Amino acid sequence: MPTALVTGSAGFIGHHVSARLLAEGWRVVGLDALTDYYDVRLKARRHAMLSQNERFRPVEARLEEPERLMSLMAEERPEVVIHLAAQAGVRHSIEQPRSYVEANLAGTFELLEAARAHPPAHMLMASTSSVYGAETEMPYREEMKADTQMSFYAATKKANEAMAHSYAHLYGLPTTMFRFFTVYGPWGRPDMALFKFTAAILEDRPIDVYNHGEMRRDFTYIDDLVTAIRLLIDAAPPAPAAEGDSAPDAAPGDTLSPVAPFRIVNIGNSAPVRLTDFIAAIEAATGRAAQRNLMPIQPGDVPATWADATLLQALTGYRPQTALADGVARFVAWYRDYYGL
Ligand SMILES: NC(=O)c1ccc[n+]([C@@H]2O[C@H](COP(=O)([O-])OP(=O)(O)OC[C@H]3O[C@@H](n4cnc5c(N)ncnc54)[C@H](O)[C@@H]3O)[C@@H](O)[C@H]2O)c1
């Protein structure tokens, strides 16, 4: 069975991706610095659960430790690298932009350097729907210009896409860049709306409803996201055709680069949900009514996201399919169990 290096393995998505690969018999090297952006106990628990499997090797290190990263890649020679470690969060990037430069720009650079020295067969990296920024045409298609980022977080992720493309071109490193759309589910992130709303509703505190509720998000349930990632591992972008050869077959709406084995793929439900319906789903799952504190839109935020998932389906034959009510109910069940409520 192959080896994967998963960065951000103590994080929400990295934990679930690692668990799926381990369940399929892979060896997983999980690198995470367990940063204190949110409750470190949650990250430690996620890593501890993975560590119960003897094919999981936890490595507590920052990406911005080039010698450690380089020797880890030399020693493990992973066939697949899944880069999910990052400083995430739109709002936090207004208060602490430097941490985004460090983790997302310097950190991703160090990983690319290590992958250049010890190339995996396929490199897969997380970007975000936030890179679509001020684009108003919906749904968001991967080939849109996406040049109007509204937050520094989104700007660092857009930069990651460009950095990865240049390495794919220069060193022939097959690279798939995911644009994730609001991922949610058990073991989720405490800084995201579902977690915050559930906590507040169960504790009888009001919830902050931004843009007076006039928001729409394309939510992606974690198990669907993991399935999409798993299938995309097997869909490495082909190298561009040599001069005189015919070009590789392109999927509909393919973003395959003309000069590099590189493509960008949206992973989203393609079914945007109004914030009011989202809150209603949490009310139904908790059996409690929310107290709403209506607020203006936050700086850096966008009022709506909506993924075109045509390319994902063409490449994998798969589309995320969990209904929001089911996914929210599973999250609330996990939350109650975890916090004993
Ligand atoms: N959750 C979402 O809805 C969503 C949406 C779009 C994009 N993304 C992207 O997906 C990826 C995973 O997100 P997540 O929701 O699991 O976030 P997360 O914060 O739970 O996980 C990120 C992990 O990276 C680790 N990390 C941060 N900086 C590091 C560094 N410098 N070196 C090593 N480890 C470091 C953190 O400790 C954390 O465990 C991120 O790249 C994020 O930007 C997430």
XYZ file of C-alpha atoms and ligand atoms in Angstrom:
385
model
C 0.000 0.000 0.000
C 1.244 3.502 -0.757
C 2.350 6.167 1.703
C 0.732 9.592 1.907
C 2.086 12.668 3.634
C -0.907 14.610 4.954
C -0.110 18.084 6.275
C -2.633 19.488 8.744
C -3.525 15.958 9.915
C -4.630 17.206 13.357
C -6.948 19.672 11.631
C -10.598 19.099 10.778
C -10.210 18.000 7.157
C -6.727 16.455 7.527
C -7.988 14.198 10.307
C -10.848 12.852 8.187
C -8.705 12.416 5.061
C -6.057 10.542 7.075
C -8.702 8.299 8.683
C -10.104 7.360 5.248
C -6.673 6.502 3.831
C -5.753 4.436 6.916
C -9.065 2.565 6.616
C -8.110 1.698 3.044
C -4.764 0.298 4.197
C -2.488 3.255 3.352
C 0.430 4.358 5.500
C -0.064 7.970 6.547
C 2.587 10.377 7.764
C 0.673 13.201 9.421
C 2.461 16.503 9.881
C 0.864 19.177 12.052
C 2.177 21.908 14.351
C -0.986 21.827 16.516
C -1.116 25.621 16.408
C -3.226 27.422 19.013
C -5.562 29.170 16.530
C -8.352 27.170 18.197
C -8.631 24.674 21.068
C -5.493 22.537 20.862
C -7.196 19.721 22.813
C -9.452 19.104 19.820
C -6.397 18.773 17.567
C -4.609 16.501 20.048
C -7.692 14.266 20.229
C -7.892 14.022 16.452
C -4.199 13.029 16.257
C -4.554 10.585 19.149
C -7.431 8.812 17.373
C -5.359 8.425 14.200
C -2.366 7.224 16.250
C -4.331 4.168 17.341
C -3.548 2.821 13.892
C 0.034 1.582 13.632
C 0.240 2.750 10.004
C -0.092 6.371 11.173
C 3.058 8.310 12.001
C 2.361 11.643 13.725
C 4.982 14.347 13.234
C 4.575 17.514 15.275
C 6.394 20.164 13.258
C 5.828 23.426 11.460
C 5.972 23.568 7.686
C 8.447 26.398 8.068
C 11.134 24.012 9.335
C 12.841 23.210 6.023
C 15.416 20.734 7.365
C 12.782 18.621 9.132
C 10.480 18.668 6.143
C 13.281 17.764 3.746
C 14.532 14.854 5.863
C 10.957 13.610 6.377
C 10.364 13.531 2.609
C 13.755 11.839 2.032
C 13.006 9.189 4.635
C 9.352 8.485 3.775
C 9.295 9.112 -0.001
C 5.475 9.468 -0.032
C 3.750 8.652 -3.332
C 1.084 11.230 -2.529
C 1.285 14.542 -0.663
C -1.984 16.109 0.526
C -1.331 19.635 1.747
C -4.083 20.811 4.094
C -2.074 22.599 6.792
C -2.744 26.319 6.727
C -3.733 29.292 8.735
C -7.422 29.289 7.847
C -10.203 31.786 8.591
C -11.332 34.900 6.721
C -11.951 37.148 9.723
C -8.778 36.238 11.630
C -6.689 37.270 8.607
C -7.682 40.883 9.242
C -6.294 40.778 12.782
C -3.254 38.536 12.271
C -2.157 38.724 8.612
C 1.449 37.780 9.433
C 0.453 34.281 10.546
C -0.965 33.739 7.019
C 2.318 34.819 5.430
C 4.172 32.366 7.661
C 1.963 29.270 7.370
C 0.432 29.729 3.918
C 3.169 31.460 1.931
C 6.446 30.428 3.642
C 5.039 27.060 4.746
C 3.716 26.117 1.315
C 6.992 27.243 -0.264
C 8.970 24.910 2.020
C 6.675 22.005 1.148
C 7.081 22.689 -2.573
C 10.866 22.732 -2.132
C 10.783 19.386 -0.304
C 8.532 17.951 -3.039
C 10.921 19.227 -5.712
C 13.781 17.346 -4.029
C 11.736 14.159 -3.475
C 8.868 14.296 -5.972
C 5.660 12.451 -5.122
C 3.575 10.950 -7.952
C 0.799 13.425 -7.133
C 0.620 16.542 -5.005
C -2.852 17.727 -3.885
C -3.334 21.068 -2.139
C -6.171 23.000 -0.503
C -7.356 26.310 -1.854
C -10.722 27.867 -1.110
C -13.939 29.196 -2.613
C -12.861 32.519 -1.059
C -10.480 33.029 -4.010
C -13.543 33.839 -6.163
C -13.798 37.037 -4.095
C -15.958 39.669 -5.774
C -16.996 37.463 -8.719
C -20.785 37.868 -8.993
C -21.566 35.381 -11.758
C -22.853 32.138 -10.214
C -22.155 29.288 -9.965
C -18.391 29.719 -9.639
C -16.516 27.934 -12.415
C -12.826 27.085 -12.063
C -11.854 28.940 -15.237
C -13.195 32.277 -13.951
C -10.553 34.928 -13.534
C -10.800 35.010 -9.712
C -8.558 38.054 -9.414
C -10.517 40.056 -6.839
C -9.810 38.516 -3.422
C -11.606 40.246 -0.553
C -9.515 38.957 2.380
C -5.824 38.409 2.981
C -6.582 34.724 3.691
C -7.996 34.387 0.161
C -5.027 36.312 -1.252
C -2.544 33.844 0.291
C -4.549 30.917 -1.108
C -4.611 32.487 -4.589
C -0.847 32.927 -4.261
C -0.563 29.226 -3.319
C -2.316 28.314 -6.562
C 0.204 30.358 -8.569
C 3.177 29.008 -6.596
C 2.045 25.401 -7.101
C 1.467 25.998 -10.812
C 5.016 27.283 -11.285
C 6.492 24.216 -9.521
C 4.269 21.898 -11.563
C 5.552 23.601 -14.720
C 9.233 23.846 -13.788
C 9.666 20.429 -12.162
C 6.881 18.386 -13.769
C 5.182 17.877 -10.392
C 1.593 16.628 -11.048
C -0.566 18.906 -8.902
C -4.283 19.133 -8.149
C -5.511 22.235 -6.362
C -8.867 21.912 -4.556
C -11.194 24.841 -4.023
C -13.250 23.773 -0.991
C -16.685 25.249 -0.281
C -17.611 25.618 3.450
C -16.859 22.152 4.802
C -18.773 20.976 7.878
C -19.321 17.873 9.978
C -18.254 16.037 13.160
C -14.870 17.109 14.615
C -15.365 20.443 12.815
C -13.701 23.777 13.430
C -14.729 25.872 16.455
C -14.260 29.147 14.527
C -16.872 28.213 11.894
C -20.576 29.095 11.958
C -22.014 25.603 12.565
C -19.837 25.069 15.647
C -20.415 28.575 17.026
C -24.172 28.521 16.386
C -24.626 25.061 17.920
C -22.645 26.044 21.029
C -24.601 29.290 21.453
C -28.023 27.717 20.865
C -27.329 24.899 23.357
C -26.099 27.455 25.923
C -29.030 29.857 25.347
C -26.800 32.627 24.003
C -27.703 34.747 20.948
C -26.007 34.027 17.610
C -24.462 36.731 15.390
C -26.242 36.638 12.023
C -24.167 38.558 9.482
C -25.523 40.621 6.605
C -28.878 40.465 8.421
C -29.206 36.845 7.266
C -28.806 37.667 3.557
C -25.994 35.153 3.066
C -25.804 31.964 1.028
C -23.210 29.242 1.305
C -22.555 26.088 -0.657
C -21.980 23.662 2.245
C -19.994 20.452 1.758
C -20.360 17.565 4.186
C -16.987 16.237 5.358
C -17.521 12.612 4.214
C -18.466 13.825 0.726
C -15.372 16.026 0.618
C -13.154 13.122 1.671
C -14.687 10.872 -1.021
C -14.020 13.544 -3.639
C -10.406 13.940 -2.478
C -9.906 10.175 -2.451
C -11.155 9.882 -6.037
C -9.068 12.850 -7.190
C -5.897 11.182 -5.844
C -6.321 8.714 -8.725
C -6.909 11.485 -11.280
C -3.464 13.098 -11.460
C -3.319 15.758 -14.178
C -1.386 14.573 -17.249
C 1.726 16.354 -18.503
C 1.120 18.793 -21.368
C 1.554 17.323 -24.837
C 5.045 17.627 -26.340
C 5.249 19.694 -29.525
C 3.725 17.749 -32.421
C 1.823 15.336 -30.126
C -1.925 15.600 -29.709
C -3.127 17.183 -26.460
C -4.391 14.907 -23.663
C -8.176 14.408 -23.550
C -9.763 17.222 -21.592
C -12.805 16.749 -19.347
C -15.681 19.265 -19.798
C -14.679 22.596 -18.241
C -11.204 21.234 -17.565
C -8.716 23.666 -16.073
C -5.727 21.582 -17.133
C -2.803 23.974 -17.621
C -1.375 24.164 -21.155
C 2.161 24.211 -19.705
C 2.038 22.047 -16.578
C 0.475 18.883 -15.115
C -1.772 21.114 -13.012
C -5.476 21.667 -12.542
C -7.878 23.372 -10.153
C -11.066 21.572 -9.054
C -14.040 22.931 -7.089
C -15.367 20.605 -4.389
C -18.839 21.767 -3.372
C -22.418 20.598 -3.219
C -23.533 22.929 -5.987
C -26.641 23.679 -3.907
C -26.308 26.976 -2.018
C -28.252 27.293 1.226
C -29.652 30.512 2.702
C -28.303 31.366 6.132
C -31.861 31.401 7.510
C -32.409 27.805 6.310
C -29.041 26.805 7.758
C -30.057 28.192 11.162
C -33.423 26.417 10.883
C -31.567 23.109 10.311
C -29.563 23.660 13.520
C -32.746 24.552 15.405
C -34.343 21.332 14.168
C -31.310 19.235 15.117
C -30.940 20.770 18.590
C -34.692 21.086 19.254
C -34.100 24.689 20.436
C -34.912 28.124 19.019
C -32.032 30.474 18.157
C -31.918 34.068 19.428
C -30.704 36.130 16.488
C -28.410 39.122 16.782
C -28.640 40.722 13.300
C -25.310 42.243 12.182
C -23.867 43.907 9.046
C -21.631 41.868 6.742
C -18.114 41.454 8.115
C -15.128 42.980 6.306
C -13.489 40.428 3.996
C -16.616 38.260 3.775
C -18.602 37.552 0.604
C -22.428 37.348 0.622
C -22.683 34.112 -1.402
C -20.776 31.097 -2.698
C -21.946 28.461 -5.163
C -19.761 25.763 -6.733
C -20.057 24.485 -10.259
C -19.131 20.821 -9.683
C -19.146 19.775 -13.362
C -15.393 19.236 -13.497
C -15.319 17.195 -10.273
C -18.031 14.957 -11.693
C -16.280 14.614 -15.062
C -12.992 13.625 -13.394
C -14.385 11.289 -10.725
C -17.977 10.406 -11.645
C -18.894 11.703 -8.177
C -20.864 14.621 -6.759
C -21.274 15.521 -3.082
C -24.774 14.476 -2.068
C -25.406 14.707 1.681
C -28.484 16.806 2.440
C -27.779 19.717 4.795
C -30.342 18.552 7.377
C -28.637 15.138 7.642
C -25.132 16.578 7.870
C -26.138 19.157 10.485
C -27.894 16.478 12.546
C -24.715 14.359 12.482
C -22.653 17.353 13.598
C -25.022 18.197 16.459
C -25.017 14.541 17.609
C -21.201 14.587 17.654
C -21.106 17.941 19.469
C -23.461 16.762 22.221
C -21.502 13.557 22.648
C -18.086 15.278 22.670
C -19.073 17.945 25.200
C -21.408 15.653 27.149
C -24.472 17.890 26.593
N -13.019 23.946 6.469
C -13.382 24.644 5.390
O -14.569 24.934 5.193
C -12.362 25.058 4.356
C -12.826 25.775 3.238
C -11.914 26.178 2.269
C -10.570 25.825 2.400
N -10.140 25.145 3.506
C -8.711 24.794 3.588
O -8.601 23.420 3.886
C -7.440 23.174 4.674
C -7.830 22.440 5.939
O -8.749 23.233 6.667
P -9.398 22.801 8.057
O -10.786 23.309 8.056
O -9.110 21.369 8.307
O -8.549 23.737 9.061
P -7.834 23.378 10.447
O -7.396 24.699 11.015
O -8.716 22.523 11.280
O -6.572 22.532 10.008
C -5.336 23.090 9.623
C -4.239 22.406 10.418
O -2.985 22.947 9.985
C -2.140 23.087 11.114
N -1.164 24.141 10.823
C -1.420 25.470 10.690
N -0.286 26.131 10.413
C 0.697 25.196 10.344
C 2.080 25.259 10.060
N 2.672 26.432 9.800
N 2.799 24.105 10.055
C 2.180 22.916 10.322
N 0.886 22.803 10.611
C 0.145 23.934 10.609
C -3.060 23.447 12.266
O -2.517 23.099 13.532
C -4.340 22.672 11.929
O -4.400 21.455 12.648
C -6.802 24.543 4.907
O -5.808 24.733 3.934
C -7.945 25.513 4.692
O -7.480 26.778 4.303
C -11.008 24.749 4.489
